[in-house]
XYZ file of C-alpha atoms in Angstrom:
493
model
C -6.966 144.131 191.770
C -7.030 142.183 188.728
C -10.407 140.940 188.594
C -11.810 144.520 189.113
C -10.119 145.464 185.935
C -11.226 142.129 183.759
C -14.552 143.509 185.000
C -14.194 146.884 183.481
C -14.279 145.373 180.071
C -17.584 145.871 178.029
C -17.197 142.734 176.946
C -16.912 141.095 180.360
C -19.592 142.415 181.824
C -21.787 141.434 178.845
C -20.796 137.988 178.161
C -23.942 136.284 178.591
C -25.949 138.925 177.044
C -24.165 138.267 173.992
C -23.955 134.701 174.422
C -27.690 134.483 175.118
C -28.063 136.560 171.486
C -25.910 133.887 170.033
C -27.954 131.083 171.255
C -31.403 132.365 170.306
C -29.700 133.809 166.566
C -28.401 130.452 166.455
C -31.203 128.468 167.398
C -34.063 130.565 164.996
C -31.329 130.080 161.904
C -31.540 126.397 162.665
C -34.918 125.872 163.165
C -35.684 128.233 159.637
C -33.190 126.229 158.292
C -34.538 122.769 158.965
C -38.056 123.723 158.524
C -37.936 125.639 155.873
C -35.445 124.619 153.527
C -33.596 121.222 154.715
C -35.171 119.068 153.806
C -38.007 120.743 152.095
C -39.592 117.554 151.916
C -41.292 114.555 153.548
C -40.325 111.403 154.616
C -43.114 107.710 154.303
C -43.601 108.297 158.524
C -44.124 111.831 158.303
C -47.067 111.807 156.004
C -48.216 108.705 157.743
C -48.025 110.850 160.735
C -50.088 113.507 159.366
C -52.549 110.717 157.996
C -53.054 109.397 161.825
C -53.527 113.143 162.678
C -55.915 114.436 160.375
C -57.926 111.016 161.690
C -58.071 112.114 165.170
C -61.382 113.258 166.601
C -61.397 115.022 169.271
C -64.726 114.411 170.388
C -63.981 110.780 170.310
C -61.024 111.226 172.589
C -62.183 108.680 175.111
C -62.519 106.130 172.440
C -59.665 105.897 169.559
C -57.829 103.051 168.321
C -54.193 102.538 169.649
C -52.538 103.933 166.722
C -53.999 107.499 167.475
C -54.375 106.649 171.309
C -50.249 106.591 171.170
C -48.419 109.606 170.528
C -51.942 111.531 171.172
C -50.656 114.865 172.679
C -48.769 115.336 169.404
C -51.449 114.046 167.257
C -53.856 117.036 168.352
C -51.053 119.666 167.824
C -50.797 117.916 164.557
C -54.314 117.840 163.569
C -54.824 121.161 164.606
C -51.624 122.753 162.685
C -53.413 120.799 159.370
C -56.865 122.243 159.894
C -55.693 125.427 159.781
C -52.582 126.095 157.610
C -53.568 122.751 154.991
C -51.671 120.126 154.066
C -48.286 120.921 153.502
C -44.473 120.116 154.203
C -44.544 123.266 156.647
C -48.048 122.575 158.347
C -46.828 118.921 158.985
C -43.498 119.811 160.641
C -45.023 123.179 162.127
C -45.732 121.430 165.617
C -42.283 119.774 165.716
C -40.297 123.541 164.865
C -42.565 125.121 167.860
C -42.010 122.313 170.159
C -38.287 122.217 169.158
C -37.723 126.004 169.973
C -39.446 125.420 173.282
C -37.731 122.116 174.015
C -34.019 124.348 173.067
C -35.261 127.259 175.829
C -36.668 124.874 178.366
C -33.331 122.866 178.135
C -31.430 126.151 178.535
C -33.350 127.033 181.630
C -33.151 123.395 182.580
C -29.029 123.683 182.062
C -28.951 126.502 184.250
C -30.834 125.121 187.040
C -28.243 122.897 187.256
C -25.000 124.118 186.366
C -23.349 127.753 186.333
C -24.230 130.113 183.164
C -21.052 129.523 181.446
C -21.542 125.349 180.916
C -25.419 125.891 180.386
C -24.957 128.131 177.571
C -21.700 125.971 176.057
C -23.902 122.708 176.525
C -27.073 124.183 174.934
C -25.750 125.462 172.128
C -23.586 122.568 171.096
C -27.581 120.780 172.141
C -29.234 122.793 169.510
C -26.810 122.277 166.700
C -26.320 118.706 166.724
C -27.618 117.013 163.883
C -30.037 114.932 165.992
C -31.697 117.736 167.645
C -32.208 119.356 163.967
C -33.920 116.076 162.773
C -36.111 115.883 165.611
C -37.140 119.210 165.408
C -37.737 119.495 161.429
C -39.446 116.089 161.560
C -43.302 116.024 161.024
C -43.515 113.152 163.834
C -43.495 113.134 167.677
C -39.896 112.290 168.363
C -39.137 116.098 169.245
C -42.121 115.627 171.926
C -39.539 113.318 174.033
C -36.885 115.924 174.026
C -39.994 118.661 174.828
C -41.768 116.562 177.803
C -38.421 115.228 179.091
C -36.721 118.979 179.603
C -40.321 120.088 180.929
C -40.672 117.180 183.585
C -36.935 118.070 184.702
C -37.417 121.339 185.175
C -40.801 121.265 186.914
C -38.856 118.629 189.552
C -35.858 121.040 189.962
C -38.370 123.568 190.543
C -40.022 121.184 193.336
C -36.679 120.331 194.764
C -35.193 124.035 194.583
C -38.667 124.921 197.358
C -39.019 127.789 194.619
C -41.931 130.244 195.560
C -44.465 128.872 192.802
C -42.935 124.895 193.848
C -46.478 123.945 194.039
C -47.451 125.306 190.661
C -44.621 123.908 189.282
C -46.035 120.319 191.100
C -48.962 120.380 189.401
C -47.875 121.186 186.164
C -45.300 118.230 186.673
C -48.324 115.751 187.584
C -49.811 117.238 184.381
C -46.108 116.536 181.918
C -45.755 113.330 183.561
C -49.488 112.004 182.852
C -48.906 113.445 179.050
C -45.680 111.874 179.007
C -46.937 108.369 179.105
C -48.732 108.472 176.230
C -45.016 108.614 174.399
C -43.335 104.764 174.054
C -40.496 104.655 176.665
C -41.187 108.227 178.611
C -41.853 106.321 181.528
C -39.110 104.605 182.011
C -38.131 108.399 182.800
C -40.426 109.027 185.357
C -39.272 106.096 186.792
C -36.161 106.912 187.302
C -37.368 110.285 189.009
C -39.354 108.068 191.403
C -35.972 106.058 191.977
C -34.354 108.779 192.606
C -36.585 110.280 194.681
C -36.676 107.199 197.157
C -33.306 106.389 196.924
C -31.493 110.199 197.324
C -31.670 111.136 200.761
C -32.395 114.886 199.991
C -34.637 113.917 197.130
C -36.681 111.753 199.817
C -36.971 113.977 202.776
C -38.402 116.778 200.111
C -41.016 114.376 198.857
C -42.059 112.301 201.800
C -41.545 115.195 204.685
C -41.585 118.749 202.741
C -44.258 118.040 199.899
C -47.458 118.994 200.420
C -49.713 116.319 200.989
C -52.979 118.126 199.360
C -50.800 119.349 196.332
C -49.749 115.812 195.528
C -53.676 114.703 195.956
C -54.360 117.354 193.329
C -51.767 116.635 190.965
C -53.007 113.034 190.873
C -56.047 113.778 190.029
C -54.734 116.266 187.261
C -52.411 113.473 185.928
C -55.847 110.908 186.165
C -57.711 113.110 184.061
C -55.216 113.430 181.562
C -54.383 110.097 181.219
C -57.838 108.473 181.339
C -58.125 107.998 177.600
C -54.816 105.938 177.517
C -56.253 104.450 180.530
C -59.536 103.155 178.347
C -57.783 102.578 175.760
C -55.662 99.666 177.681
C -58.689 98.297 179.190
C -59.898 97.825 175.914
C -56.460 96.820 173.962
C -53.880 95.728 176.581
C -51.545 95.372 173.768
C -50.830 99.085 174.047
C -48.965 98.323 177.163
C -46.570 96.619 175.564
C -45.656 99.498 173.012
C -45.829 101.912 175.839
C -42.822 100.027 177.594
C -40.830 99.185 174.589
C -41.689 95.484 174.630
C -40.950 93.881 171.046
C -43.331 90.941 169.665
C -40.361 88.979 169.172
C -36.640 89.002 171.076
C -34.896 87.003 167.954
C -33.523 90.498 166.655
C -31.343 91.599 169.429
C -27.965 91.391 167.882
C -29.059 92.667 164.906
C -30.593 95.609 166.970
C -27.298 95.646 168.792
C -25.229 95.897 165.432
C -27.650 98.824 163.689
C -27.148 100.695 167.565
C -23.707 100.381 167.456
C -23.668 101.434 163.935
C -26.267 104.613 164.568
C -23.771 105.646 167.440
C -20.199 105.090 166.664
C -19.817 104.077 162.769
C -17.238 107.075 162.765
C -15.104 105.212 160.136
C -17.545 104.495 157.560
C -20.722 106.920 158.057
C -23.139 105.805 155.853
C -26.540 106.542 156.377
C -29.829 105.322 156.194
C -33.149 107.174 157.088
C -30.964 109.788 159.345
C -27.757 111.080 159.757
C -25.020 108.805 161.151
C -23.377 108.225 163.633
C -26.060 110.331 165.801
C -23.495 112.209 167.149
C -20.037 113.544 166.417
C -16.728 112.354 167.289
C -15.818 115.260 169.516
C -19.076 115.510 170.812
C -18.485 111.636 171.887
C -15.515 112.506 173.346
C -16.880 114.922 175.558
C -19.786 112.386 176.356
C -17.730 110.199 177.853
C -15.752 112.942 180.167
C -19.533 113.742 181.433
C -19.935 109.460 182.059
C -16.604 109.769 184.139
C -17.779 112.701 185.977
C -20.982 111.213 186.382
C -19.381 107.951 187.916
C -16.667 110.288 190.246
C -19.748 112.439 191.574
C -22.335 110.131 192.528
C -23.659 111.880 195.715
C -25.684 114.121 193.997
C -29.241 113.807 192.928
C -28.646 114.566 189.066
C -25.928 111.712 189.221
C -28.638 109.300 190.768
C -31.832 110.286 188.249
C -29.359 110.233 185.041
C -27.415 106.045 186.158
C -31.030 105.209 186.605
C -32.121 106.921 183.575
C -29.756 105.513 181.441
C -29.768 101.818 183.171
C -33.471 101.518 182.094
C -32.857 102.829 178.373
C -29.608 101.202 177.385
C -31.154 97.708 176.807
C -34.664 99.243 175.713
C -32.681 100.847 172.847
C -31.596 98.199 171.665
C -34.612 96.313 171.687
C -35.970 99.419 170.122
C -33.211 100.970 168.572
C -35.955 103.110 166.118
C -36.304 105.500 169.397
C -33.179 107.756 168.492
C -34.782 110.364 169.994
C -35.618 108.970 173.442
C -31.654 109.247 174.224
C -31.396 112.957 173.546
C -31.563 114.719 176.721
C -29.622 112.313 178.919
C -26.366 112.404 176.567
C -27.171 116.234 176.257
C -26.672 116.154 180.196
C -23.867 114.056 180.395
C -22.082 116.222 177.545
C -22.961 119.006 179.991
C -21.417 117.159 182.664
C -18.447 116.649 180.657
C -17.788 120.737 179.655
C -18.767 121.794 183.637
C -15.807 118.980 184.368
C -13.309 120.766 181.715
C -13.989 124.035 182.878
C -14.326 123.249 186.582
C -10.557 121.100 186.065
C -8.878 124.145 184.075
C -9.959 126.579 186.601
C -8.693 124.281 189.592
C -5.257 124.741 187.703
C -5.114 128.678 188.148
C -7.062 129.423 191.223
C -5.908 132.665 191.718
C -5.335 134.418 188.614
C -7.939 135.412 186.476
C -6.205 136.121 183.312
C -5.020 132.144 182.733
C -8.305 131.555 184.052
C -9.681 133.473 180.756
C -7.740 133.547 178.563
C -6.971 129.735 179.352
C -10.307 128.697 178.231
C -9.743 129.667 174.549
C -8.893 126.141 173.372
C -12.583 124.859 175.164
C -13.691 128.099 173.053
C -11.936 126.251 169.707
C -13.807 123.138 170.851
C -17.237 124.176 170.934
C -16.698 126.036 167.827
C -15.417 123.020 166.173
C -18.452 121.170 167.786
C -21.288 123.280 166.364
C -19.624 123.662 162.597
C -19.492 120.017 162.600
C -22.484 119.483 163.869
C -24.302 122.027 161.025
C -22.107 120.954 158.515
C -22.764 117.204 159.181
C -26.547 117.678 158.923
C -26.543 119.969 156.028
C -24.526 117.924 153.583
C -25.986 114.623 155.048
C -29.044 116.089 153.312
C -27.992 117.513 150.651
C -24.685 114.895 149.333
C -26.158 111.523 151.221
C -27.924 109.646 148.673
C -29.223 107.557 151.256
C -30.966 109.993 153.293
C -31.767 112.170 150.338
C -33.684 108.930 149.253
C -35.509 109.012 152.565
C -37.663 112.117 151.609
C -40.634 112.433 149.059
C -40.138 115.811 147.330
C -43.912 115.315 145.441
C -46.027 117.434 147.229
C -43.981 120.652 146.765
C -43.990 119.656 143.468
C -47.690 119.384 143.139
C -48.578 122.006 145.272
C -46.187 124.661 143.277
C -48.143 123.806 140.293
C -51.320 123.764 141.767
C -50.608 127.089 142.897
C -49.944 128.402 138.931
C -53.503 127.438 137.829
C -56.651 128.969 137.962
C -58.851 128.993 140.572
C -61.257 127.804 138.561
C -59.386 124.615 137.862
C -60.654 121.043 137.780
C -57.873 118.498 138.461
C -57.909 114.105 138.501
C -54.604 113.382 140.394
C -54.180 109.972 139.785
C -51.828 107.987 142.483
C -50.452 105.011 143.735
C -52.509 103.249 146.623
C -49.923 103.893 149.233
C -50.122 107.567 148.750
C -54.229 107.910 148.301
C -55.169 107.924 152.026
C -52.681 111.051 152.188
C -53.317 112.982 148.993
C -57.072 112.263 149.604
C -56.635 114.624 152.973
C -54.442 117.371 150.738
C -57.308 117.294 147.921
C -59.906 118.014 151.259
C -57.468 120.871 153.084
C -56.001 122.006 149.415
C -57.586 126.033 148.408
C -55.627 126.486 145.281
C -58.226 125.727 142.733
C -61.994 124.668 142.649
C -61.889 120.660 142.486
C -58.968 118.451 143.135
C -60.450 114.429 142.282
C -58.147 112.119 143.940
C -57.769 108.472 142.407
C -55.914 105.290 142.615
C -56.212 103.685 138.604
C -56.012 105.316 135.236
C -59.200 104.034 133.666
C -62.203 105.421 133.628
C -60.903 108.908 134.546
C -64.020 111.685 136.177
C -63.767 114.423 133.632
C -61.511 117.547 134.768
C -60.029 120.540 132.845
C -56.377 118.426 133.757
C -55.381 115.130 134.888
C -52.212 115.092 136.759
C -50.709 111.073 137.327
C -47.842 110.090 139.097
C -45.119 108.590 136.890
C -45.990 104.990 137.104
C -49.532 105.330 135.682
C -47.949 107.478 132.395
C -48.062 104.449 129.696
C -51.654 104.106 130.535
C -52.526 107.657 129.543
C -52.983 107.388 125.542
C -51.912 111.275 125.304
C -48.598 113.477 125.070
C -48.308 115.170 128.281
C -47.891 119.010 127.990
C -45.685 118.882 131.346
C -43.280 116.769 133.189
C -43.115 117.956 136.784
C -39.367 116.815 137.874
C -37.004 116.858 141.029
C -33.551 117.583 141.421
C -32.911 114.033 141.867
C -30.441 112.316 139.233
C -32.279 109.292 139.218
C -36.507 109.052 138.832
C -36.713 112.912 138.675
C -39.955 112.299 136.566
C -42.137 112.539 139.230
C -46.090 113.710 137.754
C -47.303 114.099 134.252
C -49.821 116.263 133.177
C -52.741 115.983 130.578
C -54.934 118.966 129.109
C -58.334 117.610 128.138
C -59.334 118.532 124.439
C -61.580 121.614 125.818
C -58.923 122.938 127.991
């Protein structure tokens, strides 16, 4: 009789309804958040990202160097997010928000799949508010496309495995992730460990060798061919590219200095100092709750998600730290074990009170105080990292807001000479092309012998050269090098 009346509550009955709301309110303040205002800015690899981009032709596709052969899913998302919106701080993260909220919903669904609605939700929104997922997602470069392909190609194979009504849709478009996935550094070390898994599980290996449809899997290979026949040119003409595809450094002399900077990205709790991102990747308590999910995982080993995750993280381990750059790759398999680790909290408190529903509830208020803790920590980590660490905040260029703020104040009928450094040309040459805030934006690299324009706008290190008092010093919020552009008015303007 006591369940029937727990059941009675409003509350009860709409739990997940409101804890859906609270992951999708969540997840949109996040993403608005990260995108919009945190950082606000750019970091060197972003704008070299939207550089590589903007290079990409499509038409060529069959026949690009490595640099835009690798990565190249992203790279057209990018390129086409530029064409359209411009070059700016939002256009060159727009591809990474969309792909983050999709990643965030796919791994929700994916969650579900595999555990019951009460750890999916717990585990996805303590997923979505980690400071690592918020990088990756605000990030103008394709390290939210591993979280995105990896959630994708897991769901599409618990679809397959699940015999699903639409299972052989959902093969195809898993042929179709996987083939996309190898153009990504690493990814198929993941599909690898599906493979494993699906020769070593005994369920996993009657579905594929005796229930799979043997013309479906003919298609799909032919799907996954055509995709991946430009990376498949591209390595008959530069084998190289292998090696980048499977994480193989030029050089193995830098492995304990790898080692150390891991070590350091994951579990320098004491001292958390930071570089280009936020460290240590992950929290304390979210650690903690990593490593219940790694005993679980080691205490339940029959099952197929135990099998694909040991393999998965056997191949990445030492291919992190001979890469340890590819933060990003690492994501979704400590996502799943920290899933792992809440289903084993829950499941272990409810073993406890088996027949009474009220300790059962109400009992689960300090894993309630937990996950709170977890997210707030998680926000508040990432927001002050980028706001108080001078490190990180030293990561990001703030000038094109800057420039594109003032742009934005003149007339249309404007003619500017930006003068910059030869590291930034190549990009500001591609914002002067995209730019539609005035009539002619001259792009140049040296202070002499200046085209004539109605302003000239230089970056701080060519000032001295300009024999004139500037009429405005466009600064940052930076206490140190705030000056960032100087502008001229010629005599007639």
């Amino acid at each position: 009789m006591v369940r029937p009346r727990l059941t009675k509550f409003a509350f009860y009955r709409y739990r997940y309804v409101f804890a859906y709301t609270v992951f999708g309110l969540t997840l949109a303040g996040m993403l608005l958040l990260a995108g919009f205002y945190l950082p606000g800015a750019l970091t060197s690899t972003e704008m070299h990202s939207a550089l590589v981009s903007n290079n990409v032709d499509a038409s060529q596709v069959f026949n690009l160097p490595p640099e835009q052969l690798i990565y190249l899913p992203y790279r057209l998302l990018q390129s086409v997010s530029l064409d359209i919106f411009g070059v700016s701080v939002i256009s060159v993260k727009l591809p990474s928000i969309i792909l983050g909220f999709a990643s965030a919903i796919g791994l929700l669904y994916l969650l579900n799949l595999w555990y019951k609605k009460n750890v999916a939700i717990i585990a996805a929104i303590i997923a979505v508010t980690t400071s690592q997922f918020l990088l990756s997602s605000q990030a103008g470069q394709a390290g939210v496309s591993y979280i995105f392909l990896t959630v994708m190609v897991l769901i599409a194979a618990s679809m397959i495995a699940r015999q699903s009504t639409y299972a052989k849709i959902w093969a195809l478009i898993g042929f179709g992730l996987a083939a996309i996935s190898l153009y990504m550094p690493l990814n198929i070390y993941m599909l690898l460990a599906l493979i494993l898994t699906a020769i070593v599980h005994p369920h996993a290996r009657y579905l594929v060798f005796q229930k799979s449809s043997k013309p479906i899997i003919g298609i799909g290979l032919i799907i996954s061919l055509i995709i991946a026949l430009p990376l498949i040119l591209g390595i008959i003409h530069d084998p190289s590219i292998l090696r980048t595809l499977f994480g193989i450094p030029d050089s193995f002399n830098d492995i304990l200095n790898n080692a150390s900077m891991l070590l350091g990205n994951y579990g320098n709790f004491a001292n958390p100092t930071s570089s280009s991102i936020i460290t240590p990747v992950y929290g304390l308590g979210l650690v903690g709750l990593i490593f219940v999910g790694l005993y679980r995982l080691f205490t339940a080993k029959y099952t197929a998600r135990s099998y694909l995750i040991s393999f998965w993280l056997a191949a990445l381990i030492p291919l992190v730290i001979l890469n340890p750059e590819f933060v990003s790759i690492t994501f979704v398999p400590v996502m799943l074990l920290a899933a792992l680790g809440v289903d084993y909290l829950i499941s272990s408190w409810y073993k406890l009170f088996p027949k009474n529903p009220y300790a059962r509830v109400f009992g689960l208020v300090p894993l309630g105080v937990l996950m709170i803790g977890l997210v707030l920590s998680s926000v508040d980590r990432y927001a002050y990292g980028l706001h108080y660490d001078s490190a990180v905040y030293a990561s990001y260029n703030y000038d094109l807001p800057l420039l594109q703020n003032k742009l934005r104040s003149l007339d249309d009928g404007t003619s500017v000479v930006l003068v910059t450094s030869k590291d930034t040309i190549d990009f500001y040459t591609i914002f002067a092309e995209h730019q539609k805030y005035i009539q002619s934006l001259t792009v140049v690299s040296k202070s002499s012998n200046l085209p004539p324009a109605d302003i000239t706008i230089t970056e701080r290190d060519f000032a001295p050269s300009i024999k004139k008092i500037p009429s405005e010093i466009l600064v940052t919020r930076s206490s140190t090098s705030a000056n960032r552009f100087y502008l001229y008015k010629n005599d007639a303007s």
